PDB file of C-alpha atoms and ligand atoms in Angstrom:
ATOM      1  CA  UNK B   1     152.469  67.076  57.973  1.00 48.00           C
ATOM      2  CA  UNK B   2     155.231  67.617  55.801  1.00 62.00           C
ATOM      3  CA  UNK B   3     156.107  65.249  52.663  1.00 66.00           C
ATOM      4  CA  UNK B   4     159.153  63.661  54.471  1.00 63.00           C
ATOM      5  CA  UNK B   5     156.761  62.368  57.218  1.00 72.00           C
ATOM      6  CA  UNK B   6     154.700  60.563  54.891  1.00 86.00           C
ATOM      7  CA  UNK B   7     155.567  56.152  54.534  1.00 92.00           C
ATOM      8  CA  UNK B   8     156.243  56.809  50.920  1.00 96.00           C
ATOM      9  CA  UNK B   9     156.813  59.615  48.791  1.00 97.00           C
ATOM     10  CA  UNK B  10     156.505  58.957  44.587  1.00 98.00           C
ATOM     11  CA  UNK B  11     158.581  62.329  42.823  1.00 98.00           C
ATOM     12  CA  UNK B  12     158.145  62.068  39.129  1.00 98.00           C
ATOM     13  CA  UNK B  13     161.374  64.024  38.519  1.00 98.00           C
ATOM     14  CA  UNK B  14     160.985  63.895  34.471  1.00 98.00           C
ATOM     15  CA  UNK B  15     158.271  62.081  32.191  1.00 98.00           C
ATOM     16  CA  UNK B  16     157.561  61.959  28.370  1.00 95.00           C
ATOM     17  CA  UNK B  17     159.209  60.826  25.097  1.00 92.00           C
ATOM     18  CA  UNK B  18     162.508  63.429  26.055  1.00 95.00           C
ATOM     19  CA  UNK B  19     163.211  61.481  28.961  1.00 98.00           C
ATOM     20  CA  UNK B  20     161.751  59.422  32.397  1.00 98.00           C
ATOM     21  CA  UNK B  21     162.887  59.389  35.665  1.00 98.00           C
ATOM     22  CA  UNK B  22     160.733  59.084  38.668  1.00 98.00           C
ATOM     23  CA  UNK B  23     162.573  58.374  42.814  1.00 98.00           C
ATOM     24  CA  UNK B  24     160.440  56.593  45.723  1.00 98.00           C
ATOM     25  CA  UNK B  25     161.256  56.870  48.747  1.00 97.00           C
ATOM     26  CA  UNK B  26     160.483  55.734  52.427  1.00 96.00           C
ATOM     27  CA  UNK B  27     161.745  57.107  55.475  1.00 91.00           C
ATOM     28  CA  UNK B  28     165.539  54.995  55.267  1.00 93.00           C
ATOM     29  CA  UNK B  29     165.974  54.159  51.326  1.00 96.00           C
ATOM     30  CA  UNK B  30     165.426  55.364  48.198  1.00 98.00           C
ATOM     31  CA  UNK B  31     165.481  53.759  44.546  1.00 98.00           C
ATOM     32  CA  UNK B  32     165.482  55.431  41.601  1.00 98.00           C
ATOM     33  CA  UNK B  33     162.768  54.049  38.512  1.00 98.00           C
ATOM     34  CA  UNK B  34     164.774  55.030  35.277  1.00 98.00           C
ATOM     35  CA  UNK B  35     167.484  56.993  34.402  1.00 98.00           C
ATOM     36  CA  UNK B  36     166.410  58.679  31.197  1.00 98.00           C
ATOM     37  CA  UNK B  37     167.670  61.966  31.964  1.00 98.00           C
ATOM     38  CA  UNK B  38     171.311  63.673  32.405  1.00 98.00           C
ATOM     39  CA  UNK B  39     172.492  62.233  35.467  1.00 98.00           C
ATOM     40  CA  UNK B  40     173.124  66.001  36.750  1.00 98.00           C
ATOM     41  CA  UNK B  41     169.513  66.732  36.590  1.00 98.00           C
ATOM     42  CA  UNK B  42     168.921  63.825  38.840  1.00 98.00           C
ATOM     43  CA  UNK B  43     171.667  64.554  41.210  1.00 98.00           C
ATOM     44  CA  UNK B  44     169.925  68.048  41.543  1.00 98.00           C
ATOM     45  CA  UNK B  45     166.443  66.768  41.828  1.00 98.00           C
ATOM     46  CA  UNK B  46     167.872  64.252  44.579  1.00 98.00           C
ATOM     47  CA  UNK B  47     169.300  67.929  46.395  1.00 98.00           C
ATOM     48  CA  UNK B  48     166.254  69.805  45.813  1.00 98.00           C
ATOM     49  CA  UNK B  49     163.889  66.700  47.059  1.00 97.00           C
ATOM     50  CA  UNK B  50     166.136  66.575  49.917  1.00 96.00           C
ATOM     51  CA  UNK B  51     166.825  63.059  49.820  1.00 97.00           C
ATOM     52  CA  UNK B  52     170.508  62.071  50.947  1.00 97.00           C
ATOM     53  CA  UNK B  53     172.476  60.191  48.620  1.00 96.00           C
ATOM     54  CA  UNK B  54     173.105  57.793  50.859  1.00 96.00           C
ATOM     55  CA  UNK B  55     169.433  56.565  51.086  1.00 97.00           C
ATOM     56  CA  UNK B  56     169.334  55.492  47.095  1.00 98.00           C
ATOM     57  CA  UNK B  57     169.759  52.084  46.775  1.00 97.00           C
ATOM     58  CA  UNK B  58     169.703  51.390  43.281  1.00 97.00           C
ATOM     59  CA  UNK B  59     168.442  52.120  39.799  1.00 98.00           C
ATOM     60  CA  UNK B  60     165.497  49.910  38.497  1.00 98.00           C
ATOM     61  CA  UNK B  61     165.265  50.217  34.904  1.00 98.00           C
ATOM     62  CA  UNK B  62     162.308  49.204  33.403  1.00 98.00           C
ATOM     63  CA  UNK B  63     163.175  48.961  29.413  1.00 98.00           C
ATOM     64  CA  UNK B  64     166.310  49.889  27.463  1.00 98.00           C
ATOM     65  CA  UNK B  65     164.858  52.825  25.305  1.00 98.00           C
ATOM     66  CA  UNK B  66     166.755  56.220  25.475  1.00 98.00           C
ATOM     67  CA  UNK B  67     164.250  57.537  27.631  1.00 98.00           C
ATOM     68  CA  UNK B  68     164.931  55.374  30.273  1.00 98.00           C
ATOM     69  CA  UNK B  69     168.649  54.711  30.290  1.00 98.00           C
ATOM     70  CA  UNK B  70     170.357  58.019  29.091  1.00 98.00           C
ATOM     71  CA  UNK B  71     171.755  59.057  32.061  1.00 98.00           C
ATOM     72  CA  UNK B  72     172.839  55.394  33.558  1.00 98.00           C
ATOM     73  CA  UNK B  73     176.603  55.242  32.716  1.00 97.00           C
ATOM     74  CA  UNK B  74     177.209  58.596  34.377  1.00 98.00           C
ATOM     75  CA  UNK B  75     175.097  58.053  37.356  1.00 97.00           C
ATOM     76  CA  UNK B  76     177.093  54.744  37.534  1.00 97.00           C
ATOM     77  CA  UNK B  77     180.511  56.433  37.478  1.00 96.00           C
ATOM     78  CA  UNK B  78     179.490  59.317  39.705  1.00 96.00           C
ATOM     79  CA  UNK B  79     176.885  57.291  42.533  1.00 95.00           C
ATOM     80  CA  UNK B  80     178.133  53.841  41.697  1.00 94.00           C
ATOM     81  CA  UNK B  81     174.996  52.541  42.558  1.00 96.00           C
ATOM     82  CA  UNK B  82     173.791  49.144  41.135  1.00 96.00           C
ATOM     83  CA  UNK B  83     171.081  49.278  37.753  1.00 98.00           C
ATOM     84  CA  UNK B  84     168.261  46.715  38.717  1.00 98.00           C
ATOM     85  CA  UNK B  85     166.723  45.152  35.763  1.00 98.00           C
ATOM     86  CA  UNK B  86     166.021  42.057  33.815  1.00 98.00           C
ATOM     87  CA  UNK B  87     168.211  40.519  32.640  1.00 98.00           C
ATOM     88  CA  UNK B  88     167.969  40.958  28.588  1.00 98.00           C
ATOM     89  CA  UNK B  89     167.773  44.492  29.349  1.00 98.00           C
ATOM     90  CA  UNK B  90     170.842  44.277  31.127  1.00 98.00           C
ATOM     91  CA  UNK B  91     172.296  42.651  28.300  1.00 98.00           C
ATOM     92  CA  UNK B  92     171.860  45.916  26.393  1.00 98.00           C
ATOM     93  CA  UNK B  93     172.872  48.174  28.339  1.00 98.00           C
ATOM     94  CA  UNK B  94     176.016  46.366  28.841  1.00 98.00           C
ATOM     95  CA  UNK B  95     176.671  46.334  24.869  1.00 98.00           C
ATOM     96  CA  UNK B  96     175.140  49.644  24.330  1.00 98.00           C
ATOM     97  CA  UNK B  97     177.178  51.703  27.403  1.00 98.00           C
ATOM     98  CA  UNK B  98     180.075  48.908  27.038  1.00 97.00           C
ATOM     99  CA  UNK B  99     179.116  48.222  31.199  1.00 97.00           C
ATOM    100  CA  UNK B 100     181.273  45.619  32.838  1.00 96.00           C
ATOM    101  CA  UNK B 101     178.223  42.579  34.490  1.00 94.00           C
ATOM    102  CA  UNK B 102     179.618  43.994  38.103  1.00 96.00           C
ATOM    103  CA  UNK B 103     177.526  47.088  37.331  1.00 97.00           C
ATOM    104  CA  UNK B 104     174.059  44.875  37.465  1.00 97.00           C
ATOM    105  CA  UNK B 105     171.513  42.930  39.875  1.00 97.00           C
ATOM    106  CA  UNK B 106     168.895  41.220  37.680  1.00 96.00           C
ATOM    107  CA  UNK B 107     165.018  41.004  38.109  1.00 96.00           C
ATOM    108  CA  UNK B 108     164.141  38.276  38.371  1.00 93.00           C
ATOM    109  CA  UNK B 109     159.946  37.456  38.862  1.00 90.00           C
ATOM    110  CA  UNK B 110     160.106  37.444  42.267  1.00 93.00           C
ATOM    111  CA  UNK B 111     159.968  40.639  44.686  1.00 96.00           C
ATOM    112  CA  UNK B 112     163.281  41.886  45.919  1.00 96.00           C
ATOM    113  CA  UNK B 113     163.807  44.137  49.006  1.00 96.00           C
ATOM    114  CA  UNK B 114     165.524  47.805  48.782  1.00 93.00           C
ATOM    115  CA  UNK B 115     166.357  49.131  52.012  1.00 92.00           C
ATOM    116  CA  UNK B 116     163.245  48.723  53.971  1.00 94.00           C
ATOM    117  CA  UNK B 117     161.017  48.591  50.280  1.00 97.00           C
ATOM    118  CA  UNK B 118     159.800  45.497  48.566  1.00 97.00           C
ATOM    119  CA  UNK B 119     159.586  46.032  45.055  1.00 98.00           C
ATOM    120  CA  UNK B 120     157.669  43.478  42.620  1.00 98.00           C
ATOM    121  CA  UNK B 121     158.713  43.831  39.046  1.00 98.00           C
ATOM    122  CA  UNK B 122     155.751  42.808  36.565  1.00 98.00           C
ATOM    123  CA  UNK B 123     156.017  41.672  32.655  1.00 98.00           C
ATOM    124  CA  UNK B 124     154.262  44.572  30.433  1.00 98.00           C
ATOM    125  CA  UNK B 125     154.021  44.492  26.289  1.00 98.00           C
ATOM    126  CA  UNK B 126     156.190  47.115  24.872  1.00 98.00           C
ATOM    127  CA  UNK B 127     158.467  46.671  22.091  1.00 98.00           C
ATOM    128  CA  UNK B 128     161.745  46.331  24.173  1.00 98.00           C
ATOM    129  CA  UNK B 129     163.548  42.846  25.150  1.00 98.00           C
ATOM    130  CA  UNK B 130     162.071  42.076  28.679  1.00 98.00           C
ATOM    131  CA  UNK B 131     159.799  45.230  29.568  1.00 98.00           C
ATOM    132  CA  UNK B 132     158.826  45.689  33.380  1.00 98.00           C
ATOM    133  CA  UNK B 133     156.104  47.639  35.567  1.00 98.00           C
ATOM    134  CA  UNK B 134     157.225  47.749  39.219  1.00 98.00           C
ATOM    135  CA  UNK B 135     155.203  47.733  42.244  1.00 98.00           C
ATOM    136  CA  UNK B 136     156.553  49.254  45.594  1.00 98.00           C
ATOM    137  CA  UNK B 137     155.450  48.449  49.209  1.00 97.00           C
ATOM    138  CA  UNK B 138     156.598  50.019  52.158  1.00 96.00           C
ATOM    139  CA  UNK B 139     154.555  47.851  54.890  1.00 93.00           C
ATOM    140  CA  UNK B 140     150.910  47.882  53.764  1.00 93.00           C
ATOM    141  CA  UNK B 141     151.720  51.112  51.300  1.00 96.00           C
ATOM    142  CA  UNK B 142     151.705  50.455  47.768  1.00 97.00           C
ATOM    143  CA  UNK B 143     152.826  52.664  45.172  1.00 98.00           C
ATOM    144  CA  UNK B 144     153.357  51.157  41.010  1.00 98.00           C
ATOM    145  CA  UNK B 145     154.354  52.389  38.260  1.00 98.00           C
ATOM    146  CA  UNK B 146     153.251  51.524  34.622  1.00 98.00           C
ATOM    147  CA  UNK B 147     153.994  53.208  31.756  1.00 98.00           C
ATOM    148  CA  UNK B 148     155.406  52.101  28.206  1.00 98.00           C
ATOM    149  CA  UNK B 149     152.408  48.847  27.748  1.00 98.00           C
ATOM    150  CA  UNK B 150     150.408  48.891  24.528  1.00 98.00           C
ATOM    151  CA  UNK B 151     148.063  46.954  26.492  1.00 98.00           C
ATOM    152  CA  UNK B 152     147.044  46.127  29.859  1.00 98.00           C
ATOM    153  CA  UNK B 153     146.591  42.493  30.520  1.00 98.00           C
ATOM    154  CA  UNK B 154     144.474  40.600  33.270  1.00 97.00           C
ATOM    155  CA  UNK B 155     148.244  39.841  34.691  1.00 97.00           C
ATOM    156  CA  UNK B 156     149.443  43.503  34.549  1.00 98.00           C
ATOM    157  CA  UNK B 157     146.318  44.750  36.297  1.00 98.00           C
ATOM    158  CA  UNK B 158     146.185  42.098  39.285  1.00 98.00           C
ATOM    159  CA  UNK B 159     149.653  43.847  40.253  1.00 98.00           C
ATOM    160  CA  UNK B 160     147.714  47.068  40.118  1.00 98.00           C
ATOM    161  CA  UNK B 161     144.747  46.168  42.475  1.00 98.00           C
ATOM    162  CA  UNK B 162     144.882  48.602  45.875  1.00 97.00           C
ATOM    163  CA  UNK B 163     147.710  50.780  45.570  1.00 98.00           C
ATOM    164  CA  UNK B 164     147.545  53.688  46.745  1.00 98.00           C
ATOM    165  CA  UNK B 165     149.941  55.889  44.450  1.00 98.00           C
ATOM    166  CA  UNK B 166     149.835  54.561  40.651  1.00 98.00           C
ATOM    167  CA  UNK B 167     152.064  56.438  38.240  1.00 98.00           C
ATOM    168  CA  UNK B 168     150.374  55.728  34.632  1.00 98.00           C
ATOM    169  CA  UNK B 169     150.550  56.130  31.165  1.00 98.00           C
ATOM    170  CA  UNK B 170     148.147  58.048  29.061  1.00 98.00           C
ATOM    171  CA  UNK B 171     150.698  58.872  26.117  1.00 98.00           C
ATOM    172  CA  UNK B 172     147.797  59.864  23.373  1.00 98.00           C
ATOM    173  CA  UNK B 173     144.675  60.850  21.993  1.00 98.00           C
ATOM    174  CA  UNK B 174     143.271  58.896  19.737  1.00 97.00           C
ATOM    175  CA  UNK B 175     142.258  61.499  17.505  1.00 97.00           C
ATOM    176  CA  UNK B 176     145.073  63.342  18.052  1.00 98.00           C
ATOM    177  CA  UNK B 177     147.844  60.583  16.901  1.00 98.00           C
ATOM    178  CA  UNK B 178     145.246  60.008  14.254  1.00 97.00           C
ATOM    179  CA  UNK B 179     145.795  63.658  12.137  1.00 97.00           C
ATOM    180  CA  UNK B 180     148.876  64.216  13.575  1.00 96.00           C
ATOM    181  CA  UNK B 181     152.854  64.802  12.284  1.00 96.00           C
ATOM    182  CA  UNK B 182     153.715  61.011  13.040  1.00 96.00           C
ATOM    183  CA  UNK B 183     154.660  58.654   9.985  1.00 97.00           C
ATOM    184  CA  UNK B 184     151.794  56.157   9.075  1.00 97.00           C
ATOM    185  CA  UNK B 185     154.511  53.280  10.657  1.00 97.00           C
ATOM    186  CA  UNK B 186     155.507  55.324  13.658  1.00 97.00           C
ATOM    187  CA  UNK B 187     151.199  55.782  14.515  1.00 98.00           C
ATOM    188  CA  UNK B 188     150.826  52.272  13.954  1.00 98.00           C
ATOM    189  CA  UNK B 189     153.621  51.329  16.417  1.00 97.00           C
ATOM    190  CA  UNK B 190     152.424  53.967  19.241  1.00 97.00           C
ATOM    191  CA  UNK B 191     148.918  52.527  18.566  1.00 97.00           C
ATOM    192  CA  UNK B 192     149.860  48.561  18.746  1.00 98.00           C
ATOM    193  CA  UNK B 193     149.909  46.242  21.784  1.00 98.00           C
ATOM    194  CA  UNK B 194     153.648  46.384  22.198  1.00 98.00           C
ATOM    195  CA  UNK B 195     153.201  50.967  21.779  1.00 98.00           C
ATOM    196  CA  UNK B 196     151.845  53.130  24.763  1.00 98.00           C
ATOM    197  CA  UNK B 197     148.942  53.684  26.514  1.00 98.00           C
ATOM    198  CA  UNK B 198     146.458  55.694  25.328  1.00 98.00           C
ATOM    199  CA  UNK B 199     144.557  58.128  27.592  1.00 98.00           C
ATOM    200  CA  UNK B 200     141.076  56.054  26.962  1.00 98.00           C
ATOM    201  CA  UNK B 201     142.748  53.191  27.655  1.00 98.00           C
ATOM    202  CA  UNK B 202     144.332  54.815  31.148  1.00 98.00           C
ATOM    203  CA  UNK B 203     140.876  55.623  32.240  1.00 98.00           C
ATOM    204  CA  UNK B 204     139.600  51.929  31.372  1.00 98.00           C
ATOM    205  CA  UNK B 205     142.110  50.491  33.578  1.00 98.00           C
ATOM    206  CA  UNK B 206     141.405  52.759  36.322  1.00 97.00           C
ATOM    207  CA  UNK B 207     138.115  52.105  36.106  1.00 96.00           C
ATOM    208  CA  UNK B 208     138.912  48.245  35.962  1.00 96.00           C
ATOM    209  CA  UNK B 209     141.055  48.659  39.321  1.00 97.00           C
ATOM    210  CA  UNK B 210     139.808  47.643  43.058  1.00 96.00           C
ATOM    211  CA  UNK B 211     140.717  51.598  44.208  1.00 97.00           C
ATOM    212  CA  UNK B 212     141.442  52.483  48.078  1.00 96.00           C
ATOM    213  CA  UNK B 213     140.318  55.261  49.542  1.00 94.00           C
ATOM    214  CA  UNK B 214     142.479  58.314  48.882  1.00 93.00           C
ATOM    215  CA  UNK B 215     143.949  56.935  45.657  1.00 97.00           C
ATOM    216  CA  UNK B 216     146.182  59.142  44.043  1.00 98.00           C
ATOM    217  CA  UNK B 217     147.132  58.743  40.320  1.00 98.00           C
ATOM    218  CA  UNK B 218     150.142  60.777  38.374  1.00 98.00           C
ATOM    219  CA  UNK B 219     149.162  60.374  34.569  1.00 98.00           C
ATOM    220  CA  UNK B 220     152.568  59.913  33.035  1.00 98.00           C
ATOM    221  CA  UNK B 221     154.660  59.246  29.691  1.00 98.00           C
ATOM    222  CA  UNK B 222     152.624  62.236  27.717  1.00 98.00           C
ATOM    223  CA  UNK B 223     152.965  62.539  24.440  1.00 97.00           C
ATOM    224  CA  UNK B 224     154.094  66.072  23.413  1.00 96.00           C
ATOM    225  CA  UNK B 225     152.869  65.858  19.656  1.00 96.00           C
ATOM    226  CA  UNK B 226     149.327  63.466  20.456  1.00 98.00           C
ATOM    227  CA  UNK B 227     148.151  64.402  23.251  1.00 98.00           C
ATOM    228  CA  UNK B 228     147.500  67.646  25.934  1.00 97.00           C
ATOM    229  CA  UNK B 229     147.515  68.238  29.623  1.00 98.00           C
ATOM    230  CA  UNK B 230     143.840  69.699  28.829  1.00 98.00           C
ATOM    231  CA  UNK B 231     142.940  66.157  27.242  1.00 98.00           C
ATOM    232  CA  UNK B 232     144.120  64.090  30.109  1.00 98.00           C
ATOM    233  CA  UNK B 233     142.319  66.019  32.963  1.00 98.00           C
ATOM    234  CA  UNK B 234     138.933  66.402  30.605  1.00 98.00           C
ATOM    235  CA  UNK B 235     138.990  62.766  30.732  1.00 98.00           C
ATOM    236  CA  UNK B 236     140.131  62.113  34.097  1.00 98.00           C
ATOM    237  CA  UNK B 237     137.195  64.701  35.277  1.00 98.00           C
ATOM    238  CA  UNK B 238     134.861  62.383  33.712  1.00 97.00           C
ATOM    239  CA  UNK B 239     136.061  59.100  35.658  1.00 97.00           C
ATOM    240  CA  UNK B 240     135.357  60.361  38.340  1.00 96.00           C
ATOM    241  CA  UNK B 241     131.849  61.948  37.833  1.00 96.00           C
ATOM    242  CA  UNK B 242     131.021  58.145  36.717  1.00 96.00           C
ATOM    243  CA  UNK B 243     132.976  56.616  39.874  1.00 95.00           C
ATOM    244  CA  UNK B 244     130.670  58.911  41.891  1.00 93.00           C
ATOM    245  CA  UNK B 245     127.185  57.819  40.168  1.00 95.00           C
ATOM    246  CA  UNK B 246     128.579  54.174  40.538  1.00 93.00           C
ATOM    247  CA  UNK B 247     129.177  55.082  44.338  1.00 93.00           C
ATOM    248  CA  UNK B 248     132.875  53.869  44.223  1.00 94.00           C
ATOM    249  CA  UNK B 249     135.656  55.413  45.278  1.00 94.00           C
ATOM    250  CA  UNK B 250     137.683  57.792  43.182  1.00 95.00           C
ATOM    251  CA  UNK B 251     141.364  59.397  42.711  1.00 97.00           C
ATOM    252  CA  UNK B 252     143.322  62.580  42.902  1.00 98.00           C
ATOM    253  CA  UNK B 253     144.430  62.928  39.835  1.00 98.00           C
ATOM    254  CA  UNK B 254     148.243  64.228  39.081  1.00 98.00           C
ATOM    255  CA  UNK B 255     150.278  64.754  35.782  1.00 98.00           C
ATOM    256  CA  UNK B 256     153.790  63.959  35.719  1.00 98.00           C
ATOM    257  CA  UNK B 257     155.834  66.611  33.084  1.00 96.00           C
ATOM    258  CA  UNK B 258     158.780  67.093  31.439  1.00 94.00           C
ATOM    259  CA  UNK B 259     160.358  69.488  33.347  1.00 93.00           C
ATOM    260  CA  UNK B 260     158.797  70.211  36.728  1.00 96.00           C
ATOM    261  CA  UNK B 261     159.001  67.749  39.764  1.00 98.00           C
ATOM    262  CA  UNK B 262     155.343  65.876  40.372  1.00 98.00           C
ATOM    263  CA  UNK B 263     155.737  65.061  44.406  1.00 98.00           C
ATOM    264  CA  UNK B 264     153.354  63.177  46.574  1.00 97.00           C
ATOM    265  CA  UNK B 265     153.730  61.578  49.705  1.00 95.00           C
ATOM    266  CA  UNK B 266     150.966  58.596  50.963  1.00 94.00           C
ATOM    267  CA  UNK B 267     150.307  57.867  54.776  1.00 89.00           C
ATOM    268  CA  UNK B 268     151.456  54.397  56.308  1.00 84.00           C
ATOM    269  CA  UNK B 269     148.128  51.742  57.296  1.00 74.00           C
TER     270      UNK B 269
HETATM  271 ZN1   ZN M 301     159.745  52.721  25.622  1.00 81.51          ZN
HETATM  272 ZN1   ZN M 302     159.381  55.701  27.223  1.00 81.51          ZN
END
């Protein structure tokens, strides 16, 4: 079966602290989650993920840091597609990119429906105005993604419960933002409840999650100066040896990167 087949398709086009941008997609529609990359490398990852442009509905953004919103005024001007987002963060982007209101279709709490998606935006506790996870359903298919949360609450991870494709942070090693090149403020503000996720605290929510069979999981947002691919898999390895002595079910685990497409597609219910 090939990807395009599949009832929804996750493509982490870009993650990390140099820019985020990650496209799901059904069979009819498509909606891009962030824009924090030139919006010629997403026009080329939409051509080289063979996904028309006609099929992307919209850009969700989910906080107004660079990199999440770098490429939005040009993909505005060159796909004229509307930026989904709360509203606060619309508010910036408006003053920041000098955006006319026209150019924006707030979040509000409640799902909305893209094409023939229904996507749930969820309150998470970074240090932005009105930061947002999103969950995605396509029928009973659920992909989410979470990433940019200093924490996890009881709130954030009821949206996470039986998805089948999670995107998450794990942005850092403890020990590794610890000793490394980051100013004593900048380590306290990665570390804090409104930072990122670290990659112990990644594998403590996926432990905490009710998993469905065949879950897949892209580890995202990873830090380039705390953390290593090596790190994140070590750790990931040793989930699921202790999902298998607690006879539950595990993941495939994925890592979403700067620079090379992370792609996978999840079977319809
Ligand atoms: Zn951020
Ligand atoms: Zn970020």
């Amino acid at each position: 079966m090939t990807l395009q087949e599949k009832e929804l398709e996750v493509h982490v086009v870009a993650s990390g602290s140099k820019g985020n941008c990650t496209i799901i997609r059904s069979s009819h529609s498509a909606v891009i989650i962030d824009a924090g990359i030139s919006c010629r490398r997403i026009t080329k990852a939409l051509q080289d993920l063979e996904i028309p442009k006609h099929m992307v509905e919209g850009i969700v953004i989910t906080h107004e840091h660079s990199d999440h919103i770098a490429g939005v005024p040009q993909m505005i001007k060159q796909m004229g597609l509307p930026i989904l987002t709360k509203h606060n963060t619309a508010r910036r982007l408006m003053d920041k990119f000098s955006l006319p209101l026209e150019c924006f279709q707030t979040l509000g709490a409640t799902e909305v429906t893209i094409g023939d998606m229904v996507l749930q935006p969820f309150s998470t506790s970074h240090d932005a105005v009105d930061p947002i996870g999103i969950t995605c359903y396509k029928g009973h298919t659920k992909a989410a993604l979470l990433t940019d949360t200093g924490m996890v609450s009881k709130e954030m991870l009821a949206h996470l419960h039986d998805t089948d494709l999670l995107v998450l942070e794990a942005n850092y090693d403890e020990q590794m933002l610890v000793y490394g090149p980051y100013s004593p403020e900048l380590k306290r503000r990665v570390k804090g409840n409104a930072g990122h996720l670290s990659n112990v605290t990644a594998m403590k929510v996926l432990s905490a999650l009710r998993r469905p069979k065949n879950m897949e999981v892209i580890f995202a947002h990873r830090s380039e100066q705390n953390n290593s691919l090596h790190l994140v898999e070590q750790l990931s390895e040793r989930l699921l040896a202790w999902c298998k002595t607690q006879g539950q079910e595990g993941f495939t685990a994925h890592h979403g990167d700067q620079k090379e497409y992370t792609s996978i597609g999840i079977d319809g219910k």
